[in-house]
Amino acid sequence: MNGNVEIRAGRPAPLGATWDGEGVNFAIFSQHATKMTLCLFDEDGTERINLALPERDGHVWHGYLPGLGPGQHYGYRAHGPYRPDEGHRFNPNKLLLDPYARWLTGHPRWSGAVFGYDVTARHGDLTFDTRDSAGHMPRCVVMAADDGFDWQGDRPPGRPMEETILYEAHVKGLTMGHPGIAAPGTYAALASDPILEHIRALGATAIQILPIHAFLNDEHLIEKGLTNYWGYQTIGFFAPEPRYLTPGGGPHELKEMVRRFHAAGIEVILDVVYNHTGEGNHLGPTLSFRGLDNRSYYRLAETPRRYINDSGTGNSLNIEHPMVLRMVMDSLRHWVETYHVDGFRFDLAASLGRTAHGFDRNAAFFQAIRQDPVLARVKLMGEPWDIGPGGYQLGAFPNPWGEHNDRYRDQVRRFWRGDAGMVSKLANRVSGSAIRFDHDGRPSTSSVNFITCHDGFTLIDVVSYARKHNEANGENNADGHDHNASDNCGVEGPTDDPEIRECRNRRRRNMLATLMLSQGTPMLLAGDELGNSQGGNNNAYCQDNPIGWVTWEGHNPDFLAFARQVVQFRRAHPVLRQKRFLHARPRLVDGVPDLYWRKADGPPMTEADWADPERRHLIAEMRMASGTPEYDRLEYAVMAIFNAGGPLTVDLPSPREGWLWYRELDTADPACGSFAVRKPLKVHGESVVALILKKS
């Protein structure tokens, strides 16, 4: 690299490092810096050139270097005041990552040098550290906008939300234990033939992938011999996480992964973290945002030395700042346009709607995303909570958002555990949680229903452990949720007792069947269909090992067959996949209610029945709602019987001539097949039965 480099004024847009075929334009935002230095590196990490960006438009610093091209390594040093008590933490001794970097060479190596203050000093972050951090930092890499990847005419599946069945998975966790995959733990492995065939056979329509934005491994985890396995510590919102590449791999591997999923008819949803970054609290490292402009990128407390911590991880991004909001929007569009992803699941999404006055469903972020022509065509889902004041916002998000429904998870688990007074709660969840979501024109698909997700017990552990067992996390079992609504059926952990094993298997089938018979958008946790256990660990965020990986070998083929059966049952019956909420209203087509809650002997449920704490069964008869254009003439019905009590006899309503009730699903006898029912139906205790009314 020649030291005699001329830097020109360049342009303030686009942000990031942009190659135009003749040179590279660098543009970076900092409202409070006094000077911005661009640092250029050789591929071996040797820092060769430091150039002050010559121009500033508004708060965007920029410069243009002719002759530079893709593959160039770079970073920044930001100059300005180091006054933590005023919220400023500039330290030009620290190499900083470009927030818009499209590729990073790796991860920070922990050392006192990556902190802006002297970590050994008595006064902590009020001190100023003069060590150069460049030798401990990854570098950003200039990337061509078009890398020549052949998408082979790729088209997003574009599946409607009502037809969506989500499958939440971890790139490494799903693939490391599979016996028939090359390069396990990589993007390539995730889109390998065995995984694609498994997901298609299961019937899931979209894979929801835990974070693959570039993230760091927390120092305190490395010190304990652990790692940041889940990935919720983002340091690069535009760069793919490099740890999931094959040796020498690049962006084409992630693109090939998406292309292969699309070719299989499966959508790709990314779990994204825009509520905080991996830089942590006021004692955290200076890697990027903190050193570029701490007061702009983060929400600071009344005493600006500290951070507002609505995420629980040390800091909160300041989405109200227009340039931070711009970064988030640019990042989302980048993943749609460059990598063809089909949607996003937002971690702690309530933080994205926070303003100075609290959560606002009309906050700038929600308005920006609704009007964006690129993002308007993708799926948007999120956790409707954070830990800040008023942070629980289930049902409060605007269209077209889906929301992860933790009430569904908890109340379905409690019903099947046998808790008292759960029938009315289960009815609310089975009918799409209308009490939360049926307003402002929102569809029933707004409720993302799940029994398990990455955060908590797996399905087999829900029925095998009454309490968490997180000792391997090194926090004396103090981390993770204590309220799991789980039950071990009599013995804590693994057992050879055949009665307990059958109890657990049936309860798993019951919960999975309930999920697929409910209005809303169902989400499965990868490995639940295989009986994957984490040994009772309900917070495996740091377990990049067999605890956190899916176990493929030794699974119960009968349970896998049932999982496929119940998913396909949902896909086969549009009554279960309606966008319109069912409210027990007479249909225009025939005057029959679209939803009928019945007692076992036939009459409708009364207020006394709903209030009975000892009632342990719920019977729902569902039809297509009026006004559903393509299905108004479909006259069949689905009856779902959820029985957490003892054996039950159900008097079925008499069908008109030429029609019969057919039992299609029975969790007590999953291999029985379909048959017509012409007399009162005997329902086993602790089971789910689904019947179809159709022409004989």
XYZ file of C-alpha atoms in Angstrom:
696
model
C 0.000 0.000 0.000
C 1.452 3.336 -1.055
C 1.744 5.917 1.734
C 1.250 8.842 -0.659
C -2.516 8.774 -0.869
C -4.679 11.665 -1.946
C -8.085 11.807 -0.323
C -10.839 13.782 -1.999
C -14.032 15.265 -0.630
C -16.328 12.444 -1.676
C -20.038 12.326 -0.847
C -22.111 12.065 2.344
C -24.266 9.296 0.904
C -24.532 6.425 0.972
C -23.146 5.759 4.431
C -20.463 3.126 4.711
C -17.685 2.212 2.287
C -18.907 2.279 -1.315
C -16.835 1.160 -4.296
C -17.819 2.791 -7.590
C -15.399 0.929 -9.868
C -12.655 3.540 -9.614
C -12.332 4.163 -5.909
C -14.055 4.000 -2.555
C -16.231 6.607 -0.885
C -16.233 6.549 2.914
C -19.060 8.186 4.858
C -19.767 7.909 8.566
C -22.077 9.675 10.993
C -20.943 11.410 14.173
C -22.726 14.440 15.529
C -20.275 15.268 18.317
C -16.851 14.271 16.970
C -14.319 17.000 16.227
C -12.333 14.921 13.738
C -12.713 11.525 12.030
C -9.697 9.505 10.934
C -9.895 6.703 8.373
C -7.384 3.901 8.998
C -6.315 1.543 6.206
C -4.777 -1.849 6.881
C -2.969 -4.558 4.990
C -4.631 -7.956 5.082
C -2.181 -9.082 7.777
C -3.558 -6.382 10.096
C -0.716 -3.888 9.653
C -2.017 -0.328 9.880
C -0.466 1.597 6.994
C -2.334 4.843 6.460
C -4.316 7.272 8.614
C -6.268 9.986 6.828
C -8.590 12.587 8.262
C -11.893 12.609 6.397
C -11.785 16.029 4.723
C -15.458 16.969 4.530
C -18.468 17.097 6.788
C -22.038 17.580 5.607
C -24.286 18.058 8.583
C -23.047 15.323 10.869
C -21.739 12.967 8.173
C -17.977 12.856 7.694
C -16.812 11.705 4.273
C -13.907 11.283 1.866
C -13.062 9.510 -1.398
C -9.966 7.468 -2.177
C -9.350 6.802 -5.887
C -7.678 3.536 -6.782
C -8.987 1.701 -3.734
C -11.188 -1.351 -4.249
C -12.980 -4.325 -2.722
C -11.016 -6.293 -0.153
C -9.474 -3.220 1.470
C -9.395 -3.471 5.288
C -10.285 -0.345 7.231
C -11.545 1.154 10.484
C -11.973 4.548 12.129
C -10.625 6.639 14.987
C -12.946 9.337 16.293
C -11.616 12.454 17.979
C -13.558 14.516 20.471
C -14.084 15.064 24.191
C -13.703 12.245 26.668
C -16.124 13.399 29.340
C -18.247 10.440 30.512
C -20.174 12.648 32.945
C -21.443 14.530 29.892
C -22.018 11.378 27.848
C -18.960 11.752 25.594
C -16.492 8.849 25.281
C -14.256 9.727 22.342
C -10.831 8.089 22.406
C -8.769 8.139 19.170
C -6.558 5.373 20.561
C -9.382 2.941 19.910
C -9.981 1.484 16.463
C -13.696 1.583 15.715
C -15.843 -0.542 13.446
C -17.905 1.142 10.769
C -21.596 0.628 11.729
C -22.292 0.145 8.004
C -19.483 -2.363 7.399
C -20.648 -5.161 5.110
C -17.958 -7.598 6.243
C -15.723 -8.046 9.294
C -12.511 -10.038 9.517
C -13.402 -11.686 12.828
C -14.033 -10.812 16.470
C -12.401 -8.598 19.092
C -9.721 -10.241 21.215
C -10.311 -9.294 24.821
C -7.703 -7.025 26.347
C -7.716 -3.914 28.475
C -6.758 -2.065 25.293
C -10.271 -2.373 23.807
C -11.710 -0.321 26.657
C -11.772 3.457 26.486
C -10.722 3.721 30.122
C -8.040 2.123 32.274
C -9.706 -1.065 33.532
C -7.205 -1.250 36.421
C -7.798 2.284 37.645
C -9.682 3.079 40.827
C -11.985 5.579 39.165
C -13.011 3.201 36.390
C -14.505 4.717 33.268
C -13.655 8.267 34.334
C -10.045 7.507 33.418
C -8.636 7.631 29.882
C -6.731 4.716 28.333
C -3.975 5.539 25.827
C -3.261 2.037 24.536
C -3.898 1.360 20.851
C -6.651 -1.245 20.413
C -6.042 -1.951 16.701
C -4.109 -5.152 17.332
C -7.075 -6.577 19.240
C -9.830 -5.529 16.848
C -11.272 -7.036 13.681
C -11.182 -4.827 10.621
C -13.969 -3.794 8.298
C -13.682 -4.891 4.667
C -14.725 -2.935 1.584
C -17.216 -5.013 -0.401
C -18.481 -4.670 -3.959
C -22.197 -3.992 -4.211
C -22.442 -6.803 -6.755
C -20.232 -9.796 -6.013
C -21.431 -11.678 -9.089
C -23.443 -14.243 -7.149
C -25.837 -16.130 -9.423
C -29.259 -16.128 -7.766
C -30.559 -18.376 -10.569
C -33.798 -16.452 -10.862
C -34.505 -16.650 -7.125
C -37.979 -15.536 -6.108
C -39.193 -15.267 -2.514
C -41.918 -17.841 -1.792
C -44.198 -14.985 -0.709
C -46.320 -17.244 1.471
C -49.256 -15.496 3.185
C -49.028 -15.206 6.949
C -52.066 -17.438 7.439
C -50.234 -20.274 5.671
C -47.023 -19.791 7.637
C -45.606 -22.332 10.089
C -42.390 -21.098 11.668
C -39.451 -23.319 12.599
C -37.028 -21.552 14.957
C -33.465 -22.796 14.605
C -29.831 -21.964 15.300
C -27.363 -22.254 12.402
C -24.884 -24.287 14.396
C -27.257 -25.879 16.875
C -29.429 -27.552 14.269
C -26.550 -28.950 12.242
C -23.680 -29.883 14.583
C -25.202 -33.141 15.741
C -26.563 -34.324 12.399
C -24.689 -37.443 11.290
C -25.073 -36.879 7.550
C -23.971 -33.282 6.977
C -20.669 -31.938 5.674
C -19.238 -28.800 7.324
C -21.671 -28.818 10.280
C -22.203 -25.512 12.045
C -22.175 -23.435 8.858
C -24.623 -21.604 6.624
C -23.936 -24.274 4.032
C -24.890 -27.031 6.466
C -28.140 -25.316 7.394
C -29.226 -25.407 3.754
C -27.936 -28.909 3.104
C -30.214 -31.542 1.577
C -30.817 -33.454 4.848
C -31.965 -30.311 6.680
C -34.131 -29.085 3.804
C -35.728 -32.501 3.470
C -36.396 -32.683 7.201
C -38.089 -29.266 7.346
C -40.174 -29.952 4.247
C -41.262 -33.348 5.569
C -42.226 -31.740 8.860
C -44.366 -29.208 7.004
C -42.821 -25.977 8.277
C -42.922 -23.143 5.747
C -40.324 -20.739 7.171
C -37.096 -21.095 9.102
C -36.584 -18.423 11.749
C -32.844 -18.201 12.372
C -31.273 -16.990 15.605
C -29.035 -13.914 15.124
C -26.535 -13.969 12.273
C -25.594 -10.293 12.406
C -21.943 -10.056 13.459
C -21.792 -10.447 17.236
C -19.146 -10.748 19.915
C -18.289 -13.258 22.615
C -18.649 -11.618 26.014
C -15.441 -11.459 28.028
C -17.050 -12.836 31.184
C -18.227 -15.913 29.262
C -14.814 -16.580 27.735
C -13.261 -16.366 31.203
C -15.612 -19.194 32.283
C -14.842 -21.289 29.219
C -18.210 -20.482 27.655
C -19.285 -18.396 24.674
C -22.081 -16.218 23.350
C -23.896 -19.049 21.596
C -27.272 -17.465 20.803
C -25.773 -14.293 19.324
C -27.773 -11.491 20.959
C -24.764 -9.149 21.231
C -24.617 -7.427 17.851
C -21.624 -5.335 16.796
C -22.380 -5.120 13.070
C -25.897 -4.625 11.724
C -24.871 -5.081 8.071
C -22.245 -7.830 8.366
C -22.973 -11.577 8.471
C -21.507 -13.432 11.438
C -18.236 -14.978 10.158
C -18.155 -17.931 12.576
C -20.738 -19.759 10.438
C -18.614 -19.715 7.291
C -16.601 -22.568 5.870
C -12.830 -21.841 5.815
C -12.193 -19.075 3.292
C -15.929 -18.565 2.712
C -17.663 -15.275 2.072
C -21.079 -13.654 1.574
C -21.932 -16.058 -1.241
C -22.403 -18.840 1.337
C -25.202 -16.962 3.067
C -26.772 -16.081 -0.272
C -26.586 -19.699 -1.366
C -28.267 -20.709 1.883
C -31.207 -18.380 1.228
C -31.418 -19.418 -2.420
C -31.607 -23.088 -1.500
C -34.300 -22.497 1.110
C -36.342 -20.561 -1.432
C -35.921 -23.304 -4.014
C -37.385 -25.679 -1.421
C -40.348 -23.337 -0.864
C -39.137 -22.287 2.597
C -38.919 -18.655 3.671
C -36.007 -17.277 5.707
C -36.750 -15.084 8.737
C -33.873 -13.442 10.602
C -33.897 -12.857 14.349
C -32.484 -9.329 14.687
C -31.331 -7.268 17.652
C -31.810 -3.520 17.238
C -32.645 -2.765 20.873
C -29.043 -2.768 22.093
C -25.475 -3.514 21.002
C -22.705 -5.728 22.368
C -20.802 -2.800 23.910
C -22.599 -3.253 27.240
C -22.931 -0.715 30.036
C -20.669 2.201 31.005
C -17.918 -0.266 31.897
C -18.068 -2.029 28.533
C -15.567 -1.923 25.654
C -15.248 0.777 23.009
C -15.684 -1.078 19.732
C -17.850 1.119 17.497
C -20.939 3.116 18.457
C -19.681 4.207 21.892
C -16.513 5.666 20.424
C -18.144 7.181 17.345
C -20.822 9.167 19.160
C -22.017 7.832 22.494
C -24.639 10.561 23.028
C -26.303 9.936 19.669
C -26.276 6.149 19.407
C -27.399 5.332 22.947
C -30.179 6.362 25.289
C -28.425 7.869 28.276
C -29.724 8.161 31.809
C -30.418 11.451 33.571
C -26.834 11.207 34.716
C -25.364 10.702 31.212
C -22.404 8.660 32.428
C -24.870 5.762 32.700
C -27.159 4.127 30.138
C -30.858 3.461 30.102
C -30.949 -0.317 30.237
C -34.384 -1.370 28.989
C -32.754 -4.370 27.300
C -31.208 -5.803 30.452
C -27.862 -6.121 28.670
C -26.349 -2.777 29.639
C -27.482 -0.289 26.997
C -30.349 0.687 24.710
C -30.041 2.041 21.173
C -31.465 5.516 20.686
C -33.961 4.744 17.914
C -35.484 8.216 18.346
C -32.348 9.775 16.854
C -32.962 10.151 13.104
C -29.530 8.841 12.106
C -29.811 5.781 14.353
C -33.269 5.123 12.937
C -31.796 5.543 9.452
C -29.125 2.961 10.271
C -31.739 0.444 11.399
C -33.880 1.010 8.317
C -30.855 0.807 6.003
C -29.805 -2.413 7.694
C -33.222 -4.037 7.262
C -33.378 -3.084 3.582
C -29.836 -4.387 3.111
C -30.808 -7.876 4.296
C -33.873 -7.930 2.065
C -32.223 -6.546 -1.049
C -28.737 -8.075 -0.759
C -29.564 -11.416 0.870
C -33.221 -11.860 -0.197
C -34.500 -12.645 3.307
C -38.262 -12.832 3.775
C -38.767 -11.157 7.124
C -37.551 -10.393 10.603
C -38.205 -11.368 14.201
C -37.228 -8.417 16.428
C -35.681 -9.122 19.824
C -37.263 -7.029 22.621
C -39.249 -5.118 20.035
C -40.996 -2.890 22.582
C -37.698 -0.975 22.784
C -38.105 0.042 19.148
C -41.307 1.881 20.034
C -39.885 3.710 23.031
C -39.989 7.476 23.145
C -39.250 9.961 25.905
C -42.838 9.369 27.055
C -42.764 5.564 26.977
C -43.934 3.010 24.419
C -45.830 4.453 21.441
C -47.370 2.248 18.745
C -47.064 5.279 16.453
C -43.387 5.864 17.227
C -41.090 6.925 14.405
C -39.748 3.402 13.878
C -43.192 1.885 13.356
C -44.215 4.671 10.991
C -40.968 4.444 9.034
C -41.211 0.696 8.564
C -44.876 0.820 7.490
C -44.245 3.289 4.671
C -41.066 1.655 3.400
C -41.698 0.045 -0.029
C -39.031 -2.646 0.492
C -40.024 -3.649 4.021
C -43.744 -3.504 3.309
C -43.471 -6.826 1.479
C -41.737 -8.861 4.202
C -42.910 -10.467 7.420
C -42.436 -8.503 10.648
C -42.662 -10.181 14.051
C -41.312 -9.320 17.445
C -41.178 -9.845 21.160
C -43.693 -7.267 22.441
C -41.772 -6.518 25.612
C -38.576 -5.269 27.205
C -37.707 -4.705 30.864
C -38.264 -0.945 30.871
C -41.233 0.885 32.445
C -44.459 -0.248 30.802
C -42.407 -2.699 28.805
C -45.057 -5.407 28.374
C -47.020 -4.499 25.225
C -48.623 -7.749 24.002
C -51.317 -6.796 21.504
C -50.303 -3.137 21.257
C -48.234 -3.241 18.064
C -49.636 -1.820 14.818
C -50.421 -3.700 11.636
C -48.827 -5.656 10.016
C -46.810 -6.898 12.990
C -46.963 -10.368 14.458
C -46.230 -10.657 18.156
C -44.743 -13.559 20.074
C -47.477 -14.541 22.502
C -45.980 -15.653 25.799
C -49.467 -15.817 27.334
C -50.221 -18.581 24.849
C -47.098 -20.493 25.908
C -47.767 -20.216 29.631
C -51.489 -20.919 29.617
C -51.340 -23.899 27.271
C -48.604 -25.402 29.433
C -50.681 -24.788 32.585
C -53.822 -26.320 31.067
C -51.993 -29.535 30.217
C -50.235 -29.532 33.581
C -53.724 -29.750 35.089
C -53.945 -26.349 36.740
C -57.399 -25.287 37.909
C -59.485 -22.656 36.136
C -57.667 -22.819 32.805
C -60.533 -23.681 30.417
C -61.569 -20.096 29.685
C -57.932 -19.076 29.232
C -57.307 -21.925 26.824
C -60.418 -20.935 24.841
C -59.020 -17.424 24.479
C -55.690 -18.745 23.216
C -57.197 -21.308 20.844
C -59.312 -18.564 19.270
C -56.316 -16.386 18.440
C -56.096 -14.377 21.686
C -58.749 -12.070 20.261
C -58.971 -10.212 23.549
C -55.456 -8.931 22.799
C -55.330 -8.723 19.032
C -58.809 -8.175 17.588
C -58.677 -4.415 17.123
C -57.633 -1.893 14.518
C -58.225 -4.377 11.714
C -55.530 -6.783 12.893
C -55.785 -10.413 11.707
C -55.712 -13.477 13.927
C -52.268 -14.257 12.514
C -50.940 -11.377 14.635
C -50.605 -13.847 17.495
C -47.411 -15.862 17.034
C -48.263 -18.925 19.113
C -45.565 -21.102 20.627
C -45.128 -23.657 23.381
C -41.340 -23.453 23.371
C -38.639 -21.277 21.835
C -34.871 -21.016 22.176
C -35.338 -19.049 25.417
C -36.582 -21.621 27.929
C -37.189 -25.357 28.148
C -37.414 -27.560 25.095
C -40.686 -29.464 24.714
C -39.358 -32.695 26.211
C -37.927 -30.724 29.130
C -41.305 -29.031 29.782
C -42.660 -32.473 30.646
C -39.485 -33.829 32.288
C -38.403 -31.102 34.717
C -40.313 -29.227 37.397
C -37.482 -26.754 37.863
C -34.562 -25.370 35.867
C -31.074 -26.897 35.927
C -28.714 -24.189 34.675
C -25.643 -25.079 36.710
C -23.515 -25.399 33.562
C -23.953 -21.668 32.942
C -21.694 -20.866 35.885
C -24.174 -18.611 37.689
C -25.169 -20.979 40.518
C -28.471 -21.712 38.776
C -29.566 -18.102 39.388
C -30.087 -17.267 35.701
C -33.100 -18.139 33.546
C -36.810 -18.137 34.346
C -38.094 -19.674 37.564
C -41.719 -19.808 36.406
C -41.773 -22.393 33.641
C -45.281 -23.888 33.995
C -43.577 -27.246 33.591
C -44.144 -30.627 35.239
C -42.038 -33.769 35.374
C -44.885 -36.319 35.548
C -43.465 -37.689 38.781
C -39.705 -37.932 38.371
C -37.200 -35.121 37.782
C -35.244 -35.714 34.586
C -34.718 -38.894 32.533
C -36.444 -42.080 33.592
C -37.010 -45.626 32.362
C -40.429 -45.863 34.011
C -42.788 -46.773 31.121
C -45.830 -45.060 32.659
C -43.983 -41.790 33.166
C -42.503 -41.960 29.695
C -45.957 -42.486 28.181
C -47.355 -39.608 30.258
C -44.616 -37.340 28.917
C -45.051 -38.460 25.313
C -48.807 -37.928 25.401
C -48.488 -34.502 27.017
C -46.004 -33.509 24.307
C -48.458 -34.659 21.666
C -51.258 -32.768 23.418
C -49.363 -29.488 23.437
C -48.192 -29.848 19.856
C -51.733 -30.680 18.711
C -53.111 -27.682 20.628
C -50.609 -25.437 18.867
C -51.664 -26.645 15.429
C -55.406 -26.441 16.207
C -55.234 -22.802 17.368
C -55.886 -19.649 15.409
C -52.745 -17.599 14.952
C -49.285 -18.219 13.491
C -47.667 -21.343 14.993
C -43.965 -21.536 15.770
C -42.048 -24.741 16.459
C -38.671 -24.962 18.178
C -36.182 -26.967 16.140
C -35.545 -30.312 17.776
C -38.845 -30.572 19.627
C -40.074 -32.951 16.959
C -37.043 -35.130 17.765
C -37.366 -35.077 21.537
C -34.275 -32.886 21.945
C -33.394 -32.147 25.574
C -31.116 -29.554 27.151
C -30.970 -31.491 30.415
C -33.306 -29.034 32.104
C -31.256 -25.964 31.131
C -33.753 -23.224 30.305
C -31.183 -20.565 29.418
C -28.649 -22.216 27.106
C -27.423 -18.881 25.697
C -23.804 -19.749 26.470
C -23.844 -23.473 25.692
C -22.152 -23.941 22.323
C -21.883 -27.663 22.974
C -24.198 -30.703 23.062
C -26.379 -28.995 25.698
C -27.355 -26.334 23.171
C -27.153 -28.454 20.017
C -30.015 -30.529 18.659
C -29.580 -34.259 19.197
C -30.585 -36.119 16.037
C -29.651 -39.684 16.835
C -31.833 -41.832 19.063
C -35.033 -39.866 18.524
C -38.482 -41.444 18.778
C -39.673 -42.031 15.184
C -43.293 -42.313 16.334
C -43.269 -38.837 17.832
C -41.625 -37.395 14.716
C -44.342 -39.080 12.636
C -47.012 -37.528 14.852
C -45.425 -34.077 14.564
C -45.531 -34.363 10.787
C -49.122 -35.614 10.935
C -50.436 -32.759 13.057
C -48.614 -30.079 11.041
C -50.004 -31.505 7.810
C -53.470 -31.601 9.386
C -53.286 -27.851 9.949
C -52.059 -27.235 6.420
C -54.896 -29.344 4.999
C -57.734 -27.478 6.735
C -58.267 -23.754 6.081
C -60.676 -23.519 9.030
C -57.565 -23.573 11.235
C -55.712 -20.971 9.175
C -58.206 -18.118 9.009
C -57.153 -14.487 9.163
C -60.547 -13.477 10.526
C -61.221 -13.998 14.200
C -64.031 -16.393 15.109
C -66.572 -14.876 17.481
C -69.452 -17.380 17.612
C -71.427 -15.260 15.176
C -73.977 -16.754 12.742
C -72.539 -17.090 9.261
C -74.304 -15.335 6.396
C -74.024 -18.445 4.244
C -76.086 -20.711 6.520
C -76.785 -19.007 9.858
C -74.545 -21.484 11.704
C -72.066 -19.909 14.173
C -68.442 -19.831 13.040
C -67.391 -20.903 16.553
C -69.385 -23.000 18.980
C -68.151 -23.826 22.480
C -70.085 -26.944 23.487
C -70.368 -29.153 26.518
C -69.752 -32.863 26.196
C -73.498 -33.585 26.091
C -74.151 -31.008 23.382
C -75.514 -27.730 24.847
C -73.431 -24.552 24.704
C -71.150 -23.575 27.550
C -72.763 -21.367 30.208
C -71.163 -18.720 32.390
C -71.140 -21.209 35.241
C -69.327 -23.722 33.048
C -66.684 -21.187 32.093
C -66.159 -20.234 35.730
C -65.942 -23.817 37.008
C -62.362 -24.248 38.294
C -62.650 -28.038 38.153
C -63.558 -28.240 34.474
C -60.700 -29.874 32.588
C -61.984 -30.090 29.003
C -62.791 -27.689 26.196
C -64.700 -28.488 23.005
C -64.583 -26.093 20.058
C -66.563 -26.469 16.823
C -65.092 -24.174 14.154
C -66.240 -23.145 10.688
C -65.145 -20.601 8.119
C -66.073 -17.075 9.155
C -68.467 -14.987 7.068
C -66.773 -12.650 4.649
C -63.906 -14.991 3.888
C -64.248 -14.737 0.107
C -62.645 -17.920 -1.112
C -64.253 -20.141 1.524
C -67.808 -18.846 2.007
C -69.214 -21.945 0.333
C -67.179 -24.443 2.334
C -69.615 -25.976 4.789
C -67.425 -28.412 6.627
C -66.383 -27.939 10.257
C -63.507 -28.890 12.527
C -64.197 -29.994 16.080
C -61.313 -29.925 18.539
C -61.589 -31.610 21.931
C -58.953 -30.681 24.517
C -59.305 -33.013 27.491
C -56.889 -32.609 30.393
C -59.166 -34.620 32.701
C -60.378 -38.216 32.817
C -62.189 -40.242 30.128
C -65.003 -38.311 28.449
C -68.042 -39.173 26.340
C -68.919 -36.539 23.733
C -72.312 -36.391 22.018
C -71.593 -35.156 18.533
C -74.162 -32.914 16.819
C -76.232 -34.779 14.251
C -75.027 -33.895 10.761
C -77.478 -33.428 7.904
C -78.029 -36.208 5.462
C -74.979 -37.238 3.495
C -72.513 -35.776 6.007
C -70.546 -37.517 8.765
C -68.061 -36.700 11.493
C -64.657 -38.275 10.923
C -62.087 -38.611 13.662
C -58.776 -37.545 12.138
C -56.455 -36.995 15.106
C -56.210 -38.590 18.541
C -53.158 -38.003 20.718
C -54.029 -41.087 22.785
C -53.974 -43.265 19.676
C -51.976 -41.331 17.067
C -51.667 -44.229 14.605
C -55.368 -45.111 14.444
C -56.150 -43.410 11.128
C -59.363 -41.709 10.009
C -62.779 -43.236 10.605
C -66.417 -42.132 10.666
C -68.119 -41.629 14.035
C -71.828 -42.546 14.167
C -72.360 -42.680 17.940
C -71.165 -40.825 21.054
C -67.398 -40.483 20.928
C -65.290 -41.963 23.692
C -62.406 -39.597 24.417
C -59.437 -40.837 26.421
C -58.268 -38.925 29.451
C -55.482 -36.404 28.867
C -55.825 -36.304 25.106
C -56.676 -34.137 22.114
C -59.122 -35.296 19.452
C -59.830 -33.515 16.169
C -62.818 -34.375 13.968
C -63.857 -33.181 10.520
C -67.466 -32.806 9.340
C -67.526 -33.678 5.660
C -69.605 -35.431 3.043
C -69.647 -39.200 3.437
